[in-house]
PDB file of C-alpha atoms in Angstrom:
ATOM      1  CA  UNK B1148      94.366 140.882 117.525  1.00 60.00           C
ATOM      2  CA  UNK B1149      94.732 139.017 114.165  1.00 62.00           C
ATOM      3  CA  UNK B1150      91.096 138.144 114.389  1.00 61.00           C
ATOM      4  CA  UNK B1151      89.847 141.970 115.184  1.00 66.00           C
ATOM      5  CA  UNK B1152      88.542 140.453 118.635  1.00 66.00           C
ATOM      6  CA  UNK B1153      90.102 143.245 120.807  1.00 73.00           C
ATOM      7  CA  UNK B1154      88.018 145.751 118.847  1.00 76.00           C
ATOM      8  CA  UNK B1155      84.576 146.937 120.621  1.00 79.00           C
ATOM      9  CA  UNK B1156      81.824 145.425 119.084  1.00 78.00           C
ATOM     10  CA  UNK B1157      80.304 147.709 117.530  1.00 78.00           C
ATOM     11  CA  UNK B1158      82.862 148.262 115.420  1.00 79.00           C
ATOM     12  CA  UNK B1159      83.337 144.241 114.905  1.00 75.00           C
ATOM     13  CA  UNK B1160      79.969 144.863 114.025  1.00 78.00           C
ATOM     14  CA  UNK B1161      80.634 146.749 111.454  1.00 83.00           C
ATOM     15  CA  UNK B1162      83.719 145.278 109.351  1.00 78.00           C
ATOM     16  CA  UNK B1163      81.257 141.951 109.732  1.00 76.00           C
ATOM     17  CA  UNK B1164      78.767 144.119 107.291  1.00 79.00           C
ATOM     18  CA  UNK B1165      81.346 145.538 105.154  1.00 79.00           C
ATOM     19  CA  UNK B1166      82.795 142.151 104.761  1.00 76.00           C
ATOM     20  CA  UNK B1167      79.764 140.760 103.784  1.00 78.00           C
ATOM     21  CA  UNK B1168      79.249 143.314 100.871  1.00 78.00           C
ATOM     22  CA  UNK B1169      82.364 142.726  99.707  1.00 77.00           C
ATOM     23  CA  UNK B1170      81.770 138.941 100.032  1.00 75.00           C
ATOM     24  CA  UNK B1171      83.989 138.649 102.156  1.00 77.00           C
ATOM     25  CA  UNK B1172      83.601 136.015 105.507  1.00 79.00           C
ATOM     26  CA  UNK B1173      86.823 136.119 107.115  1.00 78.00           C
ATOM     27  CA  UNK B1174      89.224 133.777 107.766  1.00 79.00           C
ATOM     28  CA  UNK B1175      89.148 130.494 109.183  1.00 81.00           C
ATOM     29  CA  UNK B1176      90.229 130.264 112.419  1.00 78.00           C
ATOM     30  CA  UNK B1177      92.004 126.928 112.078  1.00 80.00           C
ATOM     31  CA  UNK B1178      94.021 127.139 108.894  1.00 76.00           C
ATOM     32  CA  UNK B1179      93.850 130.711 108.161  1.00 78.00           C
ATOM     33  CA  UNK B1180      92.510 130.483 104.735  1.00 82.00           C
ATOM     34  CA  UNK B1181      89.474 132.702 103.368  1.00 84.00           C
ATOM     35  CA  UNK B1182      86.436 131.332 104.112  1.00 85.00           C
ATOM     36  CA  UNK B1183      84.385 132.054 100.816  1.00 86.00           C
ATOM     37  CA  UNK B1184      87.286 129.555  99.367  1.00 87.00           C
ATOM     38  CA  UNK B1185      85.992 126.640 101.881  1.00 88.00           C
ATOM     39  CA  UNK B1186      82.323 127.319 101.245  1.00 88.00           C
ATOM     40  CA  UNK B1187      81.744 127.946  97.372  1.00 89.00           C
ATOM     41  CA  UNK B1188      83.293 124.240  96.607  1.00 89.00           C
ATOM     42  CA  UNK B1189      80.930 122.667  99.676  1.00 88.00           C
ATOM     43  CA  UNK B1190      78.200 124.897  97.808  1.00 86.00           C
ATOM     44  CA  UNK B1191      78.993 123.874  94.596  1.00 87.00           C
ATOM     45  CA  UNK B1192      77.818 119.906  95.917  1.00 87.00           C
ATOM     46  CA  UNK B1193      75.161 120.842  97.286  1.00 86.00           C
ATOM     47  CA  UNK B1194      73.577 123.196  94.683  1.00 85.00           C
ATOM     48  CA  UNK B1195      73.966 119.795  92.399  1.00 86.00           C
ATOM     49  CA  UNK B1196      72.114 117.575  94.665  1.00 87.00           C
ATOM     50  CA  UNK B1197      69.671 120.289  95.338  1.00 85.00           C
ATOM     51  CA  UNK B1198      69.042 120.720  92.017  1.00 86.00           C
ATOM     52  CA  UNK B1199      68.632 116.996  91.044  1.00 88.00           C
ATOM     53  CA  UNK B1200      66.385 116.572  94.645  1.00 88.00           C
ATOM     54  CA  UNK B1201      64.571 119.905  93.438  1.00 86.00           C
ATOM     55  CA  UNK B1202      63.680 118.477  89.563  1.00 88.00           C
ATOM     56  CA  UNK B1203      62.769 115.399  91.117  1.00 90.00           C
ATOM     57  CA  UNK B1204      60.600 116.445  92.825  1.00 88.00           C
ATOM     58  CA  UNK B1205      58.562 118.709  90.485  1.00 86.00           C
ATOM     59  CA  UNK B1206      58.508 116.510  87.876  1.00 90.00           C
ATOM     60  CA  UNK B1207      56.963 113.390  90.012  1.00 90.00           C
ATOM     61  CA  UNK B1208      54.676 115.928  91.358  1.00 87.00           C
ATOM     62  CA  UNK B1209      52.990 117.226  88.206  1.00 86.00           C
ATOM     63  CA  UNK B1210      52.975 113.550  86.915  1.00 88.00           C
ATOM     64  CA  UNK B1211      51.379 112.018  90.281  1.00 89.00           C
ATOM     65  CA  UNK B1212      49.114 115.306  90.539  1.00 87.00           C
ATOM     66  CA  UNK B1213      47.829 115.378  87.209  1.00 85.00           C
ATOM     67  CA  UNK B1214      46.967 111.470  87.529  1.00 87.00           C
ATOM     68  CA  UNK B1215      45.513 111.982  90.739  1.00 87.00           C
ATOM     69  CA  UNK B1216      43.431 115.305  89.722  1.00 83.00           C
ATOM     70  CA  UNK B1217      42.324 113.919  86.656  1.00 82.00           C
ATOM     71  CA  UNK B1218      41.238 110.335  88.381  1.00 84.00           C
ATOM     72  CA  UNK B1219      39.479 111.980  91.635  1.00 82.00           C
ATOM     73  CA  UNK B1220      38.296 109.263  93.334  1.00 82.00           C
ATOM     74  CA  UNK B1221      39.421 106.413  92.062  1.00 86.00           C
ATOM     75  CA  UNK B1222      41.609 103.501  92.418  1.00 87.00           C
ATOM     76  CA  UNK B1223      45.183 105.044  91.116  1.00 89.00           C
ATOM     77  CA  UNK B1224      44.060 108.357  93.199  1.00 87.00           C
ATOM     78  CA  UNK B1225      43.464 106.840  96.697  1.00 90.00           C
ATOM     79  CA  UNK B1226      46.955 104.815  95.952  1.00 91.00           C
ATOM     80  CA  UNK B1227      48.805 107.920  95.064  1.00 89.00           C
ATOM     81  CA  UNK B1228      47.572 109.742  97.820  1.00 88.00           C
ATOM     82  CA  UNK B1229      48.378 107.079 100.117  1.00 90.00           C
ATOM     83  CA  UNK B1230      51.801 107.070  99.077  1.00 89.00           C
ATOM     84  CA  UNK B1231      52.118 110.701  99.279  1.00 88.00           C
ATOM     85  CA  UNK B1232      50.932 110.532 103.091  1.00 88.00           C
ATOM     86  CA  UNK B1233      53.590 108.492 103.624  1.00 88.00           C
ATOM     87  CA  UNK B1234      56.256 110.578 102.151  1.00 88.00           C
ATOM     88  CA  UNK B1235      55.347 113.477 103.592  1.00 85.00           C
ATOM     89  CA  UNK B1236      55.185 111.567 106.776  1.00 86.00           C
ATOM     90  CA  UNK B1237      58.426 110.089 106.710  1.00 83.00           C
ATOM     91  CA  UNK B1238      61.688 112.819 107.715  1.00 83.00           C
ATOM     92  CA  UNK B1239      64.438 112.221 105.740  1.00 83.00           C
ATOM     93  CA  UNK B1240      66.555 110.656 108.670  1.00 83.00           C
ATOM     94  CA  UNK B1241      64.274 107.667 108.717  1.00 87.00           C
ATOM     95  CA  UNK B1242      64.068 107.425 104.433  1.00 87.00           C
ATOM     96  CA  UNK B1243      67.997 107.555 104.104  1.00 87.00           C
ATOM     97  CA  UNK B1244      68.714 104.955 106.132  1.00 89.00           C
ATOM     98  CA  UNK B1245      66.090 102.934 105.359  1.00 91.00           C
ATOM     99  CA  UNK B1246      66.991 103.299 101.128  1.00 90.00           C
ATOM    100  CA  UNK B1247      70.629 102.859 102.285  1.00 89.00           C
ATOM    101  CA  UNK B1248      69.961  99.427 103.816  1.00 91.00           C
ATOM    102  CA  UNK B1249      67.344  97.971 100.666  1.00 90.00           C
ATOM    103  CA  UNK B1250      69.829  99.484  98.229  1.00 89.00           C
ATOM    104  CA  UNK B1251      73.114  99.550  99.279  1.00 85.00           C
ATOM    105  CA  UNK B1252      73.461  96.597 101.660  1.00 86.00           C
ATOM    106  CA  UNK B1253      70.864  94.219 100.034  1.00 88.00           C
ATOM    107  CA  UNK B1254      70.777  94.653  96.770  1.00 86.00           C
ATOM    108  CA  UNK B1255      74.240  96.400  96.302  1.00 83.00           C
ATOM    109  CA  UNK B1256      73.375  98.319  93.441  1.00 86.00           C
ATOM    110  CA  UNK B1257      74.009 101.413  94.425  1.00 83.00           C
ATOM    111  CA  UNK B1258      76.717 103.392  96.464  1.00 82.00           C
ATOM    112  CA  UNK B1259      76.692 103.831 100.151  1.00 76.00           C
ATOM    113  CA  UNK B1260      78.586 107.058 100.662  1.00 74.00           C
ATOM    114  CA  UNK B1261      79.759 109.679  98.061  1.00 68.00           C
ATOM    115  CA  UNK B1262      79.703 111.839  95.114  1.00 67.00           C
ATOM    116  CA  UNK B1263      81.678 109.982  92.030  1.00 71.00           C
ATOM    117  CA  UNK B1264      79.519 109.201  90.194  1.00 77.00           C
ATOM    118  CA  UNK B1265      75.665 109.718  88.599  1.00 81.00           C
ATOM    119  CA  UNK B1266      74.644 106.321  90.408  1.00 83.00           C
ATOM    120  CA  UNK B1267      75.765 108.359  94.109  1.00 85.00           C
ATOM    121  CA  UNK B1268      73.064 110.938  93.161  1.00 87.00           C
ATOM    122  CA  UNK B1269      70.253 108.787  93.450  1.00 89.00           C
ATOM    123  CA  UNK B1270      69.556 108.080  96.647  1.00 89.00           C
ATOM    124  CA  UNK B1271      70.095 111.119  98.290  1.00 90.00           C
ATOM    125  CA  UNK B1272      68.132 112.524  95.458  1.00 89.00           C
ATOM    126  CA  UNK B1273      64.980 110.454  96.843  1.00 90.00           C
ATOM    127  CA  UNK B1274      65.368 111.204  99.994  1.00 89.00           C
ATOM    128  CA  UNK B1275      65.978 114.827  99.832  1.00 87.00           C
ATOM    129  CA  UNK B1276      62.871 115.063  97.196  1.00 87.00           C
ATOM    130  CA  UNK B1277      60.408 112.522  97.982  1.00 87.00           C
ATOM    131  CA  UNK B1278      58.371 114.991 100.929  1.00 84.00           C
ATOM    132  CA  UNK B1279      58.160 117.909  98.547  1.00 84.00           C
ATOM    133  CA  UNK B1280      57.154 115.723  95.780  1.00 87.00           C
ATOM    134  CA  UNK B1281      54.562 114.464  97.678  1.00 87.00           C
ATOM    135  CA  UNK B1282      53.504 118.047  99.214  1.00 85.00           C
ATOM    136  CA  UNK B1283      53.875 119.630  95.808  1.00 85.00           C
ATOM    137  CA  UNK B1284      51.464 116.405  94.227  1.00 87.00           C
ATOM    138  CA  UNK B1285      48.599 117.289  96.510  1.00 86.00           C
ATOM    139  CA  UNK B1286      48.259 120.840  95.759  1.00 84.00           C
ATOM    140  CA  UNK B1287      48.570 119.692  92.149  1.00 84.00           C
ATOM    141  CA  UNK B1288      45.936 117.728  92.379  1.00 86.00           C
ATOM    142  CA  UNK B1289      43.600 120.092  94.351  1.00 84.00           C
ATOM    143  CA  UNK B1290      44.062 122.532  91.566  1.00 82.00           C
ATOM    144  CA  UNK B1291      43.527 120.284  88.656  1.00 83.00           C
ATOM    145  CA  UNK B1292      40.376 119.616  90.049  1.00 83.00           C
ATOM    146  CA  UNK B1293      39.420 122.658  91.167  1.00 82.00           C
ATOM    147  CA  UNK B1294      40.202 124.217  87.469  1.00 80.00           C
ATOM    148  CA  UNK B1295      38.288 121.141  86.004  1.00 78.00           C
ATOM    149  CA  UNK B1296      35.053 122.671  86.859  1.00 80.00           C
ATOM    150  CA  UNK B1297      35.803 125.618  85.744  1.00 76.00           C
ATOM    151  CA  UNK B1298      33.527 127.053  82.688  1.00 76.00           C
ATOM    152  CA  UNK B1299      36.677 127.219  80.140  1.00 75.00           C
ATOM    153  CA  UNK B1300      37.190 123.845  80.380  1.00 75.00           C
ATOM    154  CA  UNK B1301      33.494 122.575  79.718  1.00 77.00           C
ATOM    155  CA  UNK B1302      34.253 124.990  76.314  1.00 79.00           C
ATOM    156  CA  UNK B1303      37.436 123.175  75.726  1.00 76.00           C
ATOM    157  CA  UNK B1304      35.384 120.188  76.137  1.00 77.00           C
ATOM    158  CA  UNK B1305      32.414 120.925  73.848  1.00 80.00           C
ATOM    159  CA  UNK B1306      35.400 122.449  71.157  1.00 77.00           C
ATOM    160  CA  UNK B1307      36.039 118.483  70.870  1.00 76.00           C
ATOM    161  CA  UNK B1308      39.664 119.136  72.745  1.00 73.00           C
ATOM    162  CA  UNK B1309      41.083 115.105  74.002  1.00 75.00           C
ATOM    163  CA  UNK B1310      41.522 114.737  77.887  1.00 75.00           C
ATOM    164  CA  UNK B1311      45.155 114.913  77.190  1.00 77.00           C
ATOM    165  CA  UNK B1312      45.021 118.543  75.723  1.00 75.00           C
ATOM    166  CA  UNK B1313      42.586 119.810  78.360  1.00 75.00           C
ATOM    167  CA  UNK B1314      45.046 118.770  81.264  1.00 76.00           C
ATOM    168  CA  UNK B1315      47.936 120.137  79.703  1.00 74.00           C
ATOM    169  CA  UNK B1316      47.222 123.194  77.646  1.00 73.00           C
ATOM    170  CA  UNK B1317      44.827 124.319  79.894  1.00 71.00           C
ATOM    171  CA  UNK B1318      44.420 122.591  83.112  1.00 74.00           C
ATOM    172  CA  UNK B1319      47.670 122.392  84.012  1.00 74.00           C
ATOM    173  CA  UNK B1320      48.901 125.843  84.101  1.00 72.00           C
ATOM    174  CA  UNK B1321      46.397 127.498  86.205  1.00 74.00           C
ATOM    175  CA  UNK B1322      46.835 124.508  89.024  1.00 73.00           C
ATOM    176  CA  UNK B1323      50.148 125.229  88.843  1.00 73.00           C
ATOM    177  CA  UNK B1324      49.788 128.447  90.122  1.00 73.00           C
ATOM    178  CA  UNK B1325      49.374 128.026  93.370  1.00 74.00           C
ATOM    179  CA  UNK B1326      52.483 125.213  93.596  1.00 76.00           C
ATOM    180  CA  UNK B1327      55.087 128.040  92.748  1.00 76.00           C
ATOM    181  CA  UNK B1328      54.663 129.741  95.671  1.00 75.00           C
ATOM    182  CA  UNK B1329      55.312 126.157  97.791  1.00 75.00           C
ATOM    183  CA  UNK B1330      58.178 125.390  95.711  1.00 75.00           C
ATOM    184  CA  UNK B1331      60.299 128.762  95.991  1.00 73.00           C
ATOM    185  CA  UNK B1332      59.908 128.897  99.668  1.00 72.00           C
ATOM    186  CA  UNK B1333      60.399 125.183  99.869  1.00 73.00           C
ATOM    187  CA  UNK B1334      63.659 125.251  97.490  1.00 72.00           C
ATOM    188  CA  UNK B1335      65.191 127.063 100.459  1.00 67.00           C
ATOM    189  CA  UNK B1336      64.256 124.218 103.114  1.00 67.00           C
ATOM    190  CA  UNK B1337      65.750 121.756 100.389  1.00 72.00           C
ATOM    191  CA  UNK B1338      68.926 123.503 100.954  1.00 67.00           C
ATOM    192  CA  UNK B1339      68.888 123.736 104.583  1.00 64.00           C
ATOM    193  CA  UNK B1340      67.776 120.268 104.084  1.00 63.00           C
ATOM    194  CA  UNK B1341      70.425 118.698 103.127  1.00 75.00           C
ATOM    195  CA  UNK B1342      72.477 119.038 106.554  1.00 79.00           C
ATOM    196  CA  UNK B1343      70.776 115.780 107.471  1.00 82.00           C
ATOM    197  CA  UNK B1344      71.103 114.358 103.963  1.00 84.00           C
ATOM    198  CA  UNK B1345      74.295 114.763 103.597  1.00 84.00           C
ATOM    199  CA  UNK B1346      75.112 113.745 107.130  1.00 84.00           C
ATOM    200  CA  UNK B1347      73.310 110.036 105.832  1.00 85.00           C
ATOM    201  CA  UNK B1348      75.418 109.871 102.600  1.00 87.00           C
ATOM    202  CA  UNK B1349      78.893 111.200 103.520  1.00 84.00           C
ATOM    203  CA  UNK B1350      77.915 113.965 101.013  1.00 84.00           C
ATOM    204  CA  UNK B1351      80.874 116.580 100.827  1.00 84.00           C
ATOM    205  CA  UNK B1352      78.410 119.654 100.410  1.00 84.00           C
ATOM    206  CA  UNK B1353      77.499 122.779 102.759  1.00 85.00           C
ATOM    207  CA  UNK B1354      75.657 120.841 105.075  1.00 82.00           C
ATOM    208  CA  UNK B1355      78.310 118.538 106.555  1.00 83.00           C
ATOM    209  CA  UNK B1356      80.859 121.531 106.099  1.00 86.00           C
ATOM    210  CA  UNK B1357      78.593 123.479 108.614  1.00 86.00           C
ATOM    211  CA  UNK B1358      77.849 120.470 110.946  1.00 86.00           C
ATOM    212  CA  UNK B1359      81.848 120.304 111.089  1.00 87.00           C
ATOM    213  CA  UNK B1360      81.938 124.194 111.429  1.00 87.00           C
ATOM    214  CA  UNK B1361      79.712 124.006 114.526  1.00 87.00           C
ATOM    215  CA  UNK B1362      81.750 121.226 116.068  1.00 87.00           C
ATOM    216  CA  UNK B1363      84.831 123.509 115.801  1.00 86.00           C
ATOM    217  CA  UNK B1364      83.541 126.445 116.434  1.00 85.00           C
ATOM    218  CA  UNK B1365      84.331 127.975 112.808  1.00 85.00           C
ATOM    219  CA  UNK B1366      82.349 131.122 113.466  1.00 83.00           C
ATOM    220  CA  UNK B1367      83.263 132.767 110.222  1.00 84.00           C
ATOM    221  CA  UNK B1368      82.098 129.496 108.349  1.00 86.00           C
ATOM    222  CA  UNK B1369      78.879 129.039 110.033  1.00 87.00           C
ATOM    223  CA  UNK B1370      77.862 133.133 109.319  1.00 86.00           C
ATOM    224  CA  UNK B1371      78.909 132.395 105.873  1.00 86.00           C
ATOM    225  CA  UNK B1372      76.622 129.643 105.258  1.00 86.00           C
ATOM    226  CA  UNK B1373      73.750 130.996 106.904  1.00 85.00           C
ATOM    227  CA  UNK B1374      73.447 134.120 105.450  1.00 86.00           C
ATOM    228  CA  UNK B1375      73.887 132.207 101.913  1.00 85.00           C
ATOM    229  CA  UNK B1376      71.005 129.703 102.543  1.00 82.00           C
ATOM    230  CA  UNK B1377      69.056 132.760 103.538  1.00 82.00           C
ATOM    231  CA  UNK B1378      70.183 134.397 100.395  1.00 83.00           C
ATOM    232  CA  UNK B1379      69.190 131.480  98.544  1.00 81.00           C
ATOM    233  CA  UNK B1380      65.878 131.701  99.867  1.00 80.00           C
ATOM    234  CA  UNK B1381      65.311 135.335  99.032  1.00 82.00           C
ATOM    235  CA  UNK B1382      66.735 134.880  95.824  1.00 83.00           C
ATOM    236  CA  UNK B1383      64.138 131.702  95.623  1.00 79.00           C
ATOM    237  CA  UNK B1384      61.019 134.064  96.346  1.00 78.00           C
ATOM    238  CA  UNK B1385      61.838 136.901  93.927  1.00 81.00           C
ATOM    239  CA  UNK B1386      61.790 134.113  91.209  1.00 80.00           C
ATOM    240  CA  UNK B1387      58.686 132.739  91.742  1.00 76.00           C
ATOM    241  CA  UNK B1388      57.294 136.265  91.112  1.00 76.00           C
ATOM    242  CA  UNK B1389      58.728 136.292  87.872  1.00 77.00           C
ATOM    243  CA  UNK B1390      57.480 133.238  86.972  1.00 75.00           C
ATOM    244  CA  UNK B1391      54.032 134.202  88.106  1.00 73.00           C
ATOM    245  CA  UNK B1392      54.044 136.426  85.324  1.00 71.00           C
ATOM    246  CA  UNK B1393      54.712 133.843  82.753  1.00 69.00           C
ATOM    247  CA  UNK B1394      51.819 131.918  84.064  1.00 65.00           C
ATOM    248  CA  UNK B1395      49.701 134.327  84.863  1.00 63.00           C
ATOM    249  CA  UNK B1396      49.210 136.745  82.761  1.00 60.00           C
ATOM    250  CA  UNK B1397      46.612 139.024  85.192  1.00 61.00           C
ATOM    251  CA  UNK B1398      50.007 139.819  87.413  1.00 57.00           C
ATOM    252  CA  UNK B1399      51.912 141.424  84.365  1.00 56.00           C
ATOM    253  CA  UNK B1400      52.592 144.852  84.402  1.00 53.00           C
ATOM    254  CA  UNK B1401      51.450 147.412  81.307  1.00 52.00           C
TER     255      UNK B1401
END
């Protein structure tokens, strides 16, 4: 009866909606406390090691797609896009352990478990960015060299522009394009990602609060944090379409 279980369902049902516009989840069934009050600190974690997997990862992806776009062919290209087979390759259950043990236990120079400190961030930071870097790299670099041929850039060219400028002022931004709309649906999966990560690293976030919600069969918890990685992920989408506009300029409204 405290719970609302000897209700029909239908009308279950519907407090469950109500609840939710309200932002409201319930209680937990094991300590009675609200459950928005257990998630939003767990969140808090892992929007931080999102966040530092997520910037990771774009910024080693425009710097390894750039190199690779601008050197097709070559040496430093074939190497980078070795290396991004092999991230994108490799599941994140395989890289943690592997960074824990040639980190951690043999060099010991970083921590095993843990958020204290900026030094904790790192590895799980890798290892929750390294397959979108490398999936976000290669689309880079197909649309720096796609855009290279283009007939603004031979104009650029013959205007006596440097390599440099052409890449960045002009290059750059249109290959982007296409990235954006990998890396707002793949910010969600980074989330929902991180229920392995954190799993590997003893990382107090969402994901091991849900894996421990499942185990206890925390109902309330586990509809909380599902419908907020969905949220994230709608929330994800709707800014990549505002951002299209800033790059684009064709999409903008008059």
């Amino acid at each position: 009866t405290k719970y609302g279980f000897t209700k029909p369902i239908w009308e279950q049902y519907i407090d469950f909606l109500k609840n939710i516009l309200n932002l409201s989840f319930g209680k937990s069934y094991s300590n009675y406390s609200d459950v928005i009050d257990i998630v939003i600190p767990k969140l808090k974690e892992t929007a931080k090691l999102g966040l530092c997997a997520f910037s990771f990862s774009v910024i080693l992806a425009t710097i390894f797609g750039i190199i690779s776009g601008a050197k097709e062919g070559k040496g430093i290209d074939k190497i980078i896009s070795i290396i991004s087979l092999l991230a994108i390759s490799s599941p994140s259950f395989i890289v943690g352990p592997i960074l824990l043990w040639i980190f951690s236990v043999q060099l010991d120079i970083l921590p095993l478990f843990g958020s204290s400190d900026f030094s904790s961030y790192i590895l799980p930071t890798v290892t929750l960015g390294a397959s979108l870097a490398a999936f976000s790299s290669r689309m880079i670099r197909a649309g720096i060299i796609e855009v290279l041929q283009e007939d603004y850039i031979r104009t650029a060219k013959s205007k006596g522009l440097s390599s440099v400028q052409i890449l960045i002022k002009h290059a750059l931004r249109n290959a982007f394009l296409p990235t954006l709309t990998i890396l707002g649906m793949q910010l969600g999966v980074l989330l929902s990602g991180t229920i392995i990560t954190e799993q590997i690293f003893n990382w107090p976030g969402m994901g091991s609060l849900l894996i421990e919600a499942v185990q206890q069969r925390e109902y309330n918890i586990i509809s909380a944090c599902v419908i907020i990685i969905a949220s994230i992920y709608v929330i994800s989408n709707l800014l990549v379409d505002l951002l299209y506009q800033f790059f684009d300029p064709r999409v903008r409204t008059p």
